[in-house]
Each structure stands twice: as C-alpha cells, then as structure tokens.
mmCIF file of N, CA and C in Angstrom:
data_model
loop_
_atom_site.group_PDB
_atom_site.id
_atom_site.type_symbol
_atom_site.label_atom_id
_atom_site.label_comp_id
_atom_site.label_asym_id
_atom_site.label_seq_id
_atom_site.Cartn_x
_atom_site.Cartn_y
_atom_site.Cartn_z
ATOM 1 N N MET A 1 11.677 -7.778 23.024
ATOM 2 C CA MET A 1 11.528 -6.598 22.173
ATOM 3 C C MET A 1 10.426 -6.852 21.148
ATOM 4 N N THR A 2 9.521 -5.914 21.009
ATOM 5 C CA THR A 2 8.415 -6.080 20.074
ATOM 6 C C THR A 2 8.806 -5.560 18.695
ATOM 7 N N ASN A 3 8.199 -6.135 17.701
ATOM 8 C CA ASN A 3 8.432 -5.750 16.322
ATOM 9 C C ASN A 3 7.345 -4.759 15.914
ATOM 10 N N PRO A 4 7.710 -3.502 15.604
ATOM 11 C CA PRO A 4 6.684 -2.506 15.276
ATOM 12 C C PRO A 4 5.891 -2.866 14.021
ATOM 13 N N TYR A 5 6.519 -3.542 13.060
ATOM 14 C CA TYR A 5 5.788 -3.939 11.851
ATOM 15 C C TYR A 5 4.762 -5.017 12.164
ATOM 16 N N ALA A 6 5.120 -5.944 13.039
ATOM 17 C CA ALA A 6 4.172 -6.991 13.430
ATOM 18 C C ALA A 6 2.980 -6.373 14.160
ATOM 19 N N GLU A 7 3.248 -5.407 15.028
ATOM 20 C CA GLU A 7 2.157 -4.734 15.744
ATOM 21 C C GLU A 7 1.266 -3.965 14.772
ATOM 22 N N TRP A 8 1.897 -3.247 13.843
ATOM 23 C CA TRP A 8 1.146 -2.470 12.846
ATOM 24 C C TRP A 8 0.301 -3.396 11.980
ATOM 25 N N PHE A 9 0.900 -4.505 11.552
ATOM 26 C CA PHE A 9 0.187 -5.477 10.730
ATOM 27 C C PHE A 9 -1.029 -6.023 11.471
ATOM 28 N N GLU A 10 -0.849 -6.389 12.726
ATOM 29 C CA GLU A 10 -1.960 -6.940 13.506
ATOM 30 C C GLU A 10 -3.050 -5.895 13.724
ATOM 31 N N GLN A 11 -2.656 -4.637 13.895
ATOM 32 C CA GLN A 11 -3.639 -3.564 14.046
ATOM 33 C C GLN A 11 -4.447 -3.419 12.752
ATOM 34 N N LEU A 12 -3.759 -3.431 11.606
ATOM 35 C CA LEU A 12 -4.453 -3.339 10.320
ATOM 36 C C LEU A 12 -5.351 -4.547 10.092
ATOM 37 N N ARG A 13 -4.863 -5.711 10.479
ATOM 38 C CA ARG A 13 -5.669 -6.916 10.299
ATOM 39 C C ARG A 13 -6.934 -6.867 11.154
ATOM 40 N N ALA A 14 -6.804 -6.360 12.367
ATOM 41 C CA ALA A 14 -7.985 -6.228 13.224
ATOM 42 C C ALA A 14 -8.971 -5.214 12.650
ATOM 43 N N GLU A 15 -8.433 -4.141 12.087
ATOM 44 C CA GLU A 15 -9.282 -3.069 11.583
ATOM 45 C C GLU A 15 -9.899 -3.387 10.214
ATOM 46 N N TYR A 16 -9.112 -3.991 9.324
ATOM 47 C CA TYR A 16 -9.561 -4.187 7.943
ATOM 48 C C TYR A 16 -9.659 -5.655 7.514
ATOM 49 N N GLY A 17 -9.390 -6.564 8.408
ATOM 50 C CA GLY A 17 -9.347 -7.977 8.062
ATOM 51 C C GLY A 17 -10.628 -8.499 7.442
ATOM 52 N N GLU A 18 -11.757 -8.087 7.969
ATOM 53 C CA GLU A 18 -13.037 -8.568 7.445
ATOM 54 C C GLU A 18 -13.257 -8.072 6.011
ATOM 55 N N GLN A 19 -12.988 -6.794 5.789
ATOM 56 C CA GLN A 19 -13.154 -6.231 4.444
ATOM 57 C C GLN A 19 -12.208 -6.892 3.443
ATOM 58 N N LEU A 20 -10.961 -6.998 3.823
ATOM 59 C CA LEU A 20 -9.974 -7.564 2.902
ATOM 60 C C LEU A 20 -10.149 -9.069 2.742
ATOM 61 N N GLY A 21 -10.681 -9.719 3.771
ATOM 62 C CA GLY A 21 -10.946 -11.153 3.665
ATOM 63 C C GLY A 21 -11.966 -11.463 2.580
ATOM 64 N N ALA A 22 -12.867 -10.522 2.352
ATOM 65 C CA ALA A 22 -13.896 -10.711 1.325
ATOM 66 C C ALA A 22 -13.390 -10.353 -0.072
ATOM 67 N N MET A 23 -12.212 -9.736 -0.138
ATOM 68 C CA MET A 23 -11.665 -9.321 -1.433
ATOM 69 C C MET A 23 -10.967 -10.504 -2.093
ATOM 70 N N PRO A 24 -11.402 -10.867 -3.296
ATOM 71 C CA PRO A 24 -10.755 -11.997 -3.955
ATOM 72 C C PRO A 24 -9.378 -11.618 -4.499
ATOM 73 N N LEU A 25 -8.484 -12.560 -4.451
ATOM 74 C CA LEU A 25 -7.175 -12.387 -5.078
ATOM 75 C C LEU A 25 -7.261 -12.888 -6.515
ATOM 76 N N PRO A 26 -6.322 -12.467 -7.354
ATOM 77 C CA PRO A 26 -6.347 -12.963 -8.734
ATOM 78 C C PRO A 26 -6.313 -14.494 -8.777
ATOM 79 N N GLU A 27 -6.999 -15.042 -9.757
ATOM 80 C CA GLU A 27 -7.085 -16.491 -9.895
ATOM 81 C C GLU A 27 -5.690 -17.104 -9.940
ATOM 82 N N GLY A 28 -5.475 -18.111 -9.129
ATOM 83 C CA GLY A 28 -4.213 -18.833 -9.092
ATOM 84 C C GLY A 28 -3.223 -18.308 -8.064
ATOM 85 N N LEU A 29 -3.400 -17.076 -7.604
ATOM 86 C CA LEU A 29 -2.449 -16.508 -6.642
ATOM 87 C C LEU A 29 -2.472 -17.223 -5.288
ATOM 88 N N PRO A 30 -3.641 -17.491 -4.696
ATOM 89 C CA PRO A 30 -3.615 -18.196 -3.413
ATOM 90 C C PRO A 30 -2.907 -19.552 -3.501
ATOM 91 N N GLU A 31 -3.157 -20.284 -4.588
ATOM 92 C CA GLU A 31 -2.513 -21.595 -4.758
ATOM 93 C C GLU A 31 -1.001 -21.424 -4.908
ATOM 94 N N HIS A 32 -0.593 -20.413 -5.667
ATOM 95 C CA HIS A 32 0.838 -20.168 -5.857
ATOM 96 C C HIS A 32 1.503 -19.799 -4.529
ATOM 97 N N LEU A 33 0.833 -18.977 -3.754
ATOM 98 C CA LEU A 33 1.378 -18.588 -2.455
ATOM 99 C C LEU A 33 1.502 -19.800 -1.533
ATOM 100 N N ARG A 34 0.491 -20.668 -1.520
ATOM 101 C CA ARG A 34 0.574 -21.892 -0.712
ATOM 102 C C ARG A 34 1.765 -22.744 -1.136
ATOM 103 N N THR A 35 1.989 -22.830 -2.443
ATOM 104 C CA THR A 35 3.127 -23.605 -2.963
ATOM 105 C C THR A 35 4.447 -23.002 -2.472
ATOM 106 N N LEU A 36 4.546 -21.671 -2.527
ATOM 107 C CA LEU A 36 5.760 -21.002 -2.059
ATOM 108 C C LEU A 36 5.978 -21.235 -0.565
ATOM 109 N N ILE A 37 4.895 -21.186 0.209
ATOM 110 C CA ILE A 37 4.996 -21.409 1.650
ATOM 111 C C ILE A 37 5.450 -22.828 1.929
ATOM 112 N N ARG A 38 4.814 -23.798 1.266
ATOM 113 C CA ARG A 38 5.203 -25.210 1.462
ATOM 114 C C ARG A 38 6.655 -25.439 1.073
ATOM 115 N N ALA A 39 7.108 -24.772 0.016
ATOM 116 C CA ALA A 39 8.487 -24.934 -0.446
ATOM 117 C C ALA A 39 9.464 -24.130 0.410
ATOM 118 N N GLY A 40 8.938 -23.282 1.267
ATOM 119 C CA GLY A 40 9.801 -22.449 2.105
ATOM 120 C C GLY A 40 10.555 -21.401 1.300
ATOM 121 N N ASP A 41 9.968 -20.963 0.195
ATOM 122 C CA ASP A 41 10.627 -19.992 -0.683
ATOM 123 C C ASP A 41 10.414 -18.573 -0.157
ATOM 124 N N GLU A 42 11.149 -18.261 0.897
ATOM 125 C CA GLU A 42 11.021 -16.961 1.549
ATOM 126 C C GLU A 42 11.410 -15.818 0.612
ATOM 127 N N ASP A 43 12.394 -16.042 -0.244
ATOM 128 C CA ASP A 43 12.814 -14.992 -1.181
ATOM 129 C C ASP A 43 11.667 -14.584 -2.106
ATOM 130 N N ALA A 44 10.946 -15.560 -2.641
ATOM 131 C CA ALA A 44 9.833 -15.254 -3.543
ATOM 132 C C ALA A 44 8.709 -14.538 -2.791
ATOM 133 N N ILE A 45 8.436 -14.958 -1.563
ATOM 134 C CA ILE A 45 7.378 -14.328 -0.770
ATOM 135 C C ILE A 45 7.767 -12.892 -0.435
ATOM 136 N N GLN A 46 9.023 -12.672 -0.057
ATOM 137 C CA GLN A 46 9.476 -11.314 0.231
ATOM 138 C C GLN A 46 9.422 -10.443 -1.024
ATOM 139 N N PHE A 47 9.750 -11.020 -2.174
ATOM 140 C CA PHE A 47 9.676 -10.286 -3.427
ATOM 141 C C PHE A 47 8.231 -9.842 -3.693
ATOM 142 N N MET A 48 7.278 -10.737 -3.467
ATOM 143 C CA MET A 48 5.861 -10.396 -3.656
ATOM 144 C C MET A 48 5.456 -9.259 -2.720
ATOM 145 N N ILE A 49 5.901 -9.325 -1.479
ATOM 146 C CA ILE A 49 5.570 -8.292 -0.504
ATOM 147 C C ILE A 49 6.210 -6.961 -0.898
ATOM 148 N N LYS A 50 7.450 -7.016 -1.370
ATOM 149 C CA LYS A 50 8.128 -5.793 -1.806
ATOM 150 C C LYS A 50 7.397 -5.157 -2.985
ATOM 151 N N LEU A 51 6.933 -5.978 -3.917
ATOM 152 C CA LEU A 51 6.170 -5.445 -5.046
ATOM 153 C C LEU A 51 4.891 -4.773 -4.565
ATOM 154 N N ALA A 52 4.174 -5.442 -3.693
ATOM 155 C CA ALA A 52 2.928 -4.878 -3.169
ATOM 156 C C ALA A 52 3.208 -3.576 -2.420
ATOM 157 N N TRP A 53 4.272 -3.556 -1.631
ATOM 158 C CA TRP A 53 4.643 -2.368 -0.867
ATOM 159 C C TRP A 53 4.978 -1.226 -1.826
ATOM 160 N N GLN A 54 5.760 -1.535 -2.865
ATOM 161 C CA GLN A 54 6.156 -0.525 -3.841
ATOM 162 C C GLN A 54 4.946 0.024 -4.596
ATOM 163 N N PHE A 55 4.075 -0.867 -5.037
ATOM 164 C CA PHE A 55 2.870 -0.421 -5.745
ATOM 165 C C PHE A 55 2.011 0.455 -4.839
ATOM 166 N N GLY A 56 1.858 0.056 -3.600
ATOM 167 C CA GLY A 56 1.080 0.843 -2.650
ATOM 168 C C GLY A 56 1.708 2.205 -2.409
ATOM 169 N N ALA A 57 3.027 2.246 -2.297
ATOM 170 C CA ALA A 57 3.714 3.521 -2.094
ATOM 171 C C ALA A 57 3.521 4.437 -3.295
ATOM 172 N N GLN A 58 3.585 3.868 -4.496
ATOM 173 C CA GLN A 58 3.403 4.675 -5.704
ATOM 174 C C GLN A 58 1.990 5.245 -5.776
ATOM 175 N N VAL A 59 1.008 4.424 -5.454
ATOM 176 C CA VAL A 59 -0.386 4.887 -5.478
ATOM 177 C C VAL A 59 -0.582 5.971 -4.418
ATOM 178 N N GLY A 60 -0.030 5.758 -3.241
ATOM 179 C CA GLY A 60 -0.144 6.754 -2.179
ATOM 180 C C GLY A 60 0.532 8.060 -2.548
ATOM 181 N N TYR A 61 1.713 7.977 -3.159
ATOM 182 C CA TYR A 61 2.423 9.179 -3.573
ATOM 183 C C TYR A 61 1.626 9.929 -4.641
ATOM 184 N N ALA A 62 1.109 9.172 -5.610
ATOM 185 C CA ALA A 62 0.329 9.800 -6.689
ATOM 186 C C ALA A 62 -0.913 10.490 -6.127
ATOM 187 N N ALA A 63 -1.591 9.834 -5.203
ATOM 188 C CA ALA A 63 -2.790 10.425 -4.604
ATOM 189 C C ALA A 63 -2.421 11.671 -3.807
ATOM 190 N N GLY A 64 -1.325 11.606 -3.068
ATOM 191 C CA GLY A 64 -0.877 12.756 -2.296
ATOM 192 C C GLY A 64 -0.459 13.907 -3.186
ATOM 193 N N SER A 65 0.214 13.604 -4.285
ATOM 194 C CA SER A 65 0.637 14.643 -5.224
ATOM 195 C C SER A 65 -0.564 15.307 -5.869
ATOM 196 N N LYS A 66 -1.546 14.514 -6.234
ATOM 197 C CA LYS A 66 -2.757 15.056 -6.850
ATOM 198 C C LYS A 66 -3.462 15.983 -5.865
ATOM 199 N N HIS A 67 -3.536 15.549 -4.603
ATOM 200 C CA HIS A 67 -4.175 16.349 -3.566
ATOM 201 C C HIS A 67 -3.390 17.643 -3.358
ATOM 202 N N GLU A 68 -2.068 17.559 -3.335
ATOM 203 C CA GLU A 68 -1.212 18.736 -3.144
ATOM 204 C C GLU A 68 -1.368 19.710 -4.304
ATOM 205 N N ASP A 69 -1.452 19.190 -5.539
ATOM 206 C CA ASP A 69 -1.644 20.045 -6.714
ATOM 207 C C ASP A 69 -2.947 20.823 -6.612
ATOM 208 N N ALA A 70 -3.975 20.196 -6.115
ATOM 209 C CA ALA A 70 -5.276 20.852 -5.996
ATOM 210 C C ALA A 70 -5.224 21.987 -4.983
ATOM 211 N N ARG A 71 -4.385 21.848 -3.949
ATOM 212 C CA ARG A 71 -4.288 22.883 -2.919
ATOM 213 C C ARG A 71 -3.357 24.019 -3.324
ATOM 214 N N SER A 72 -2.459 23.786 -4.276
ATOM 215 C CA SER A 72 -1.455 24.796 -4.607
ATOM 216 C C SER A 72 -1.828 25.620 -5.835
ATOM 217 N N VAL A 73 -3.108 25.772 -6.076
ATOM 218 C CA VAL A 73 -3.557 26.609 -7.185
ATOM 219 C C VAL A 73 -3.211 28.051 -6.850
ATOM 220 N N VAL A 74 -2.559 28.730 -7.786
ATOM 221 C CA VAL A 74 -2.126 30.103 -7.547
ATOM 222 C C VAL A 74 -3.322 31.031 -7.691
ATOM 223 N N SER A 75 -3.545 31.845 -6.677
ATOM 224 C CA SER A 75 -4.636 32.816 -6.769
ATOM 225 C C SER A 75 -4.058 34.111 -7.348
ATOM 226 N N ARG A 76 -4.830 34.719 -8.200
ATOM 227 C CA ARG A 76 -4.407 35.953 -8.852
ATOM 228 C C ARG A 76 -5.313 37.078 -8.371
ATOM 229 N N PRO A 77 -4.744 38.262 -8.291
ATOM 230 C CA PRO A 77 -5.572 39.395 -7.864
ATOM 231 C C PRO A 77 -6.663 39.669 -8.874
ATOM 232 N N ASN A 78 -7.774 40.198 -8.388
ATOM 233 C CA ASN A 78 -8.910 40.494 -9.254
ATOM 234 C C ASN A 78 -8.696 41.732 -10.107
ATOM 235 N N ARG A 79 -7.797 42.612 -9.724
ATOM 236 C CA ARG A 79 -7.585 43.829 -10.506
ATOM 237 C C ARG A 79 -6.135 43.943 -10.915
ATOM 238 N N VAL A 80 -5.894 44.621 -11.963
ATOM 239 C CA VAL A 80 -4.554 44.831 -12.486
ATOM 240 C C VAL A 80 -4.018 46.143 -11.930
ATOM 241 N N GLN A 81 -2.798 46.099 -11.460
ATOM 242 C CA GLN A 81 -2.164 47.330 -10.974
ATOM 243 C C GLN A 81 -1.226 47.861 -12.039
ATOM 244 N N ALA A 82 -1.258 49.188 -12.274
ATOM 245 C CA ALA A 82 -0.391 49.783 -13.286
ATOM 246 C C ALA A 82 0.927 50.211 -12.702
#
C-alpha cells in the first residue's frame, strides 16, 4: 500500500526541490534538526512539521480569504429607483 503523503512529498520535492534547496534556513536550525535526528527525537521533529503545516495553512487561508473578499464586492445599480 502506498502512502499518499509520501507520494505528494516526493512530487513536490521533484518540482520545487531545486528552488527550496537554495533557500537558507534560519541560522542554527539545520544543526538543531541534525541533533534531533541523531537523538531520534521524533516528537520534536513532528512538532516542527506540525508548526510548519499550521503556519502554511494559516497563510493559505488568509490568501484565499483576501482573494474571496476581492471577488465578493457588491455591485450597486447605477440609478436609483423610486
């Protein structure tokens, strides 16, 4: 049985891996992540992923809401009816 998240992740990595590979992470984060991996601290790594997922969802929701607000401008008739 295939894991849909693993497939999605690999698709994103193939599509955006080069761009994101060039993006620097905050100073000290790569070293901290290596330490967590070596220590086998899966809980901390999952927590980091959950935070990133949550932040991404919030940004996506905000962008979608802003886009929706722009489309839902109420149009008013040009003339007044008595």
